[in-house]
XYZ file of C-alpha atoms in Angstrom:
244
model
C 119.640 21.941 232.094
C 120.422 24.753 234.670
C 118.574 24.253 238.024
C 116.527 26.827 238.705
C 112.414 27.686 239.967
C 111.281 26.471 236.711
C 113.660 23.741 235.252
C 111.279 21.120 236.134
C 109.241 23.060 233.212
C 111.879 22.552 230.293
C 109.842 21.724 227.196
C 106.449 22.611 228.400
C 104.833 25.499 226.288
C 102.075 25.748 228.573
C 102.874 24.936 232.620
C 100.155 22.933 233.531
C 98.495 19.854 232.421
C 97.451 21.842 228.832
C 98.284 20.685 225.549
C 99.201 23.128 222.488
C 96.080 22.185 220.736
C 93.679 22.440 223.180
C 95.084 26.450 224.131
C 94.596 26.758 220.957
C 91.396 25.869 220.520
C 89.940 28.044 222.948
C 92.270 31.199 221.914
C 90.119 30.963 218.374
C 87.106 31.919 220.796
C 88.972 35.289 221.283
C 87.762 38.342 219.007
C 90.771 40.432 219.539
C 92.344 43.854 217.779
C 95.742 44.878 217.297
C 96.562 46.667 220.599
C 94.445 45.072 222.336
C 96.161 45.366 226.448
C 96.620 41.898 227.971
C 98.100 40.844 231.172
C 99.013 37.084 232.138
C 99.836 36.903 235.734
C 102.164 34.186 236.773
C 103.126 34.293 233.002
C 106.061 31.938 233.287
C 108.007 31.570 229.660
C 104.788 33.877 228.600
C 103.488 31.494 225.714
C 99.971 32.716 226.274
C 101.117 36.645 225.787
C 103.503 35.032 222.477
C 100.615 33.670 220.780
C 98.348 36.315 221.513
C 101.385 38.611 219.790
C 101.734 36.485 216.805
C 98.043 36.078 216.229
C 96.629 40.071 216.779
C 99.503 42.359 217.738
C 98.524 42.529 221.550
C 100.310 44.932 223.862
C 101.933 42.347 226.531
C 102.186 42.485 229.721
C 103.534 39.229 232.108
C 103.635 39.174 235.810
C 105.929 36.231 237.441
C 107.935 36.042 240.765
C 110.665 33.634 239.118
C 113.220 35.665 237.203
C 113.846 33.048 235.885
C 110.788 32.404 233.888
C 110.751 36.379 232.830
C 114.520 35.700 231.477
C 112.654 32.738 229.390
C 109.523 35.307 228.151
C 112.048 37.520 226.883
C 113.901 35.126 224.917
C 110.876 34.056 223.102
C 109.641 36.885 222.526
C 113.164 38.061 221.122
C 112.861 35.262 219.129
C 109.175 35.169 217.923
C 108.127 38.544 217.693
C 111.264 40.689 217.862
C 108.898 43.886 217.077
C 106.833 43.246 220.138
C 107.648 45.425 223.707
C 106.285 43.596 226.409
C 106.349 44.618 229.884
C 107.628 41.499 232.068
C 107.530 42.065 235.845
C 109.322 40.352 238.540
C 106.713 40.455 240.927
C 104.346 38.012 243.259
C 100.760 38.357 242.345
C 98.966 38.584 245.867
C 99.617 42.373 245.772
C 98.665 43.020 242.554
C 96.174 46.225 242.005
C 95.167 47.557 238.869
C 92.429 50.445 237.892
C 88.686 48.915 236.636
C 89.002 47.937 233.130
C 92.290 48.197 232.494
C 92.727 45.397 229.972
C 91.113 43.429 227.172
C 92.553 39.738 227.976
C 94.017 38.787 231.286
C 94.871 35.465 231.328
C 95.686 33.315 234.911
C 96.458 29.653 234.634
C 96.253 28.174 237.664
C 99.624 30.370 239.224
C 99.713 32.490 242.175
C 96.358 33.429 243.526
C 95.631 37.166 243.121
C 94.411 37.946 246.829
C 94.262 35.012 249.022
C 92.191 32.212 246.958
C 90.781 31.001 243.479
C 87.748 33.142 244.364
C 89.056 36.083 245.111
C 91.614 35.999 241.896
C 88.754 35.210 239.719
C 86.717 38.195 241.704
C 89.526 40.689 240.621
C 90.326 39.988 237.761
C 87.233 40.392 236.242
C 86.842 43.745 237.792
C 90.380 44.684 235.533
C 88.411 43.990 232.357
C 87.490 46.266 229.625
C 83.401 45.828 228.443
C 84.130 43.103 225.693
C 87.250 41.524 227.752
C 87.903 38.148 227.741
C 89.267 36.485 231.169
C 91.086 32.600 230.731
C 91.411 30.740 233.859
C 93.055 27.507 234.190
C 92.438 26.007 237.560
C 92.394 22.255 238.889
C 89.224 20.506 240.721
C 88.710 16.922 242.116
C 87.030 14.570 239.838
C 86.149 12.757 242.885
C 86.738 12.876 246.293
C 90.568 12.432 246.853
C 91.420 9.086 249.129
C 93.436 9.905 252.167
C 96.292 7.827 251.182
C 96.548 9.897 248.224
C 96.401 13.331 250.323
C 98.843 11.700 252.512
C 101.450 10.835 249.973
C 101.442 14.412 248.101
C 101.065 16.455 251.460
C 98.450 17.767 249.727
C 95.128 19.019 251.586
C 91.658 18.287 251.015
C 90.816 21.688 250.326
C 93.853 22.701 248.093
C 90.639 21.956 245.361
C 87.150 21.982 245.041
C 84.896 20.609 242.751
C 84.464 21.550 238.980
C 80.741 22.454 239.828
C 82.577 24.934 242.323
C 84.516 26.301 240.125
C 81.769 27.080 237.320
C 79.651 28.532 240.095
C 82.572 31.015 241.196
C 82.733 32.487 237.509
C 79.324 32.321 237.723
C 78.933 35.050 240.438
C 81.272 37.461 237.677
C 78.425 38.106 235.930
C 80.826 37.604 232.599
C 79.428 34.963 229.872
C 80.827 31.991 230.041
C 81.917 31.684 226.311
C 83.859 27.888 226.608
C 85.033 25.274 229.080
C 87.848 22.726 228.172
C 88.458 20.272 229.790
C 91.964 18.660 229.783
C 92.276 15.142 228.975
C 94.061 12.268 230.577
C 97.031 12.264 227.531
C 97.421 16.111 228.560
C 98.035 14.981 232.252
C 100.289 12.271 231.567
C 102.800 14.300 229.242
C 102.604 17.388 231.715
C 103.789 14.897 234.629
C 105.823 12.819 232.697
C 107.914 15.462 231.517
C 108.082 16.745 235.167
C 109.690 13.903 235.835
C 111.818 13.577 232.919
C 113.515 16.819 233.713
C 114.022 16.448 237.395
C 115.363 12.479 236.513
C 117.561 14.035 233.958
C 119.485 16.831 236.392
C 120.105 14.351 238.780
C 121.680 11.644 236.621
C 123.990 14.871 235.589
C 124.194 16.803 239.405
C 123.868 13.205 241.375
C 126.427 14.917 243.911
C 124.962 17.941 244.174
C 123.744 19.065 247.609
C 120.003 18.071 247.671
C 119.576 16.277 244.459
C 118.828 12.708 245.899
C 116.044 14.172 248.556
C 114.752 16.289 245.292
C 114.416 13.391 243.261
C 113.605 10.987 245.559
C 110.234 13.834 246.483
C 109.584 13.479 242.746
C 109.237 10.316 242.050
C 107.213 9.545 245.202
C 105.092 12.800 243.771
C 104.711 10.721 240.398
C 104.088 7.456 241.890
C 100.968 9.139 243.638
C 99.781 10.457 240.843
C 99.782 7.742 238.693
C 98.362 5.298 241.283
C 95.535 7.950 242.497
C 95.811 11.334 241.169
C 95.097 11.043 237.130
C 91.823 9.590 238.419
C 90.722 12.292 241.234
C 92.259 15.426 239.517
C 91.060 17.324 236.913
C 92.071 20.638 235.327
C 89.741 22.662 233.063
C 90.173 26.458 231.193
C 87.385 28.488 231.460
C 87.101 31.055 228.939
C 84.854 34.741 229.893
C 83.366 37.350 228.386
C 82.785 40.764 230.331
């Protein structure tokens, strides 16, 4: 496994705590027609914009700021749908600006905020929809108020999330129907981290001499311990699915 942004990722069809059947699940909500324009901003190895191909014949478009993860989009989609042109873009997503309704699906889980925060990406985006659009968002909230040890051990701050209720009442202020809500489950969590692991655990046992490798892995683990002692119980990730 090459070391790169998004090694830690190997495996993973969807990166973040998401599991096949649950994406899929809520991409049967989608009413979509062949050419249909969607964008997927921080679309690492672009399985969201693959499926979407495969199932309606979609016009792609992925944004990432690892080259990295566009070099994996295009292989899949070389592989998968050979036909299909997308338009991957190394680029970070804080600049992005696009004309009012510009595309039927934009998709956005949980990657670089568009703007400055969750609120303003989820602000935006919707404003890039076409009447009809549909806008997925996969973002994390705290199932309950995060101990300080916790926050402590991850380096994480209090406000890095806010609470699910938060989150439904910033799509909420969209004006877009709400058309589903998934929430991930605890199996989800544990394969997304455990394979996290996995993958770091594995380049070290084959790099152990590299330069950085035993501060990496040593971060990881510590990472993994806190989430399995505190985090699976206080954090929470959940798609929401809109309609314009």
């Amino acid at each position: 496994m090459p070391r790169s942004d998004v090694a830690h990722y190997q495996s993973l069809a969807y990166w973040g705590p998401v599991s096949v059947e649950q994406m899929e699940a809520v991409l049967d909500r989608m009413d979509l027609r062949a050419g249909a324009r969607a964008l997927d901003i921080g679309c690492g190895r672009a399985e969201i914009l693959v499926r979407l191909v495969e199932r309606s014949g979609v016009s792609a478009v992925g944004i990432d700021r690892s080259a990295a993860a566009l070099a994996l989009a295009r292989d899949a989609f070389a592989e998968r749908c050979p036909e299909a042109e997308p338009e991957l873009i190394e680029r970070d997503a804080a600049s992005l600006a696009y004309p009012a309704g510009s595309f039927d699906v934009i998709a956005w889980l949980g990657g670089p905020y568009v703007g400055t925060s969750f609120e303003t990406t989820v602000e935006t985006c919707a404003t890039w929809l076409k009447p009809g659009g549909y806008l997925l968002l996969g973002h994390g909230f705290w199932a309950e108020e995060p101990p300080a040890a916790y926050l402590e051990a991850t380096e994480l701050p209090a406000d890095t999330l806010a609470t699910h209720e938060h989150n439904l009442d910033v799509v909420a202020r969209t004006g877009c129907e709400l058309v589903d809500v998934s929430i991930s489950t605890r199996d989800a969590w544990d394969h997304f981290e455990g394979t996290i692991l996995a993958n770091h655990e594995q380049y070290a046992a084959a790099n152990p001499d590299e330069d950085g490798v035993a501060e990496m892995i040593a971060t990881k683990r510590a990472w993994h311990v806190a989430q399995e002692r505190w985090g699976r119980d206080v954090m929470g990730f959940a798609l929401y699915l809109l309609r314009r």
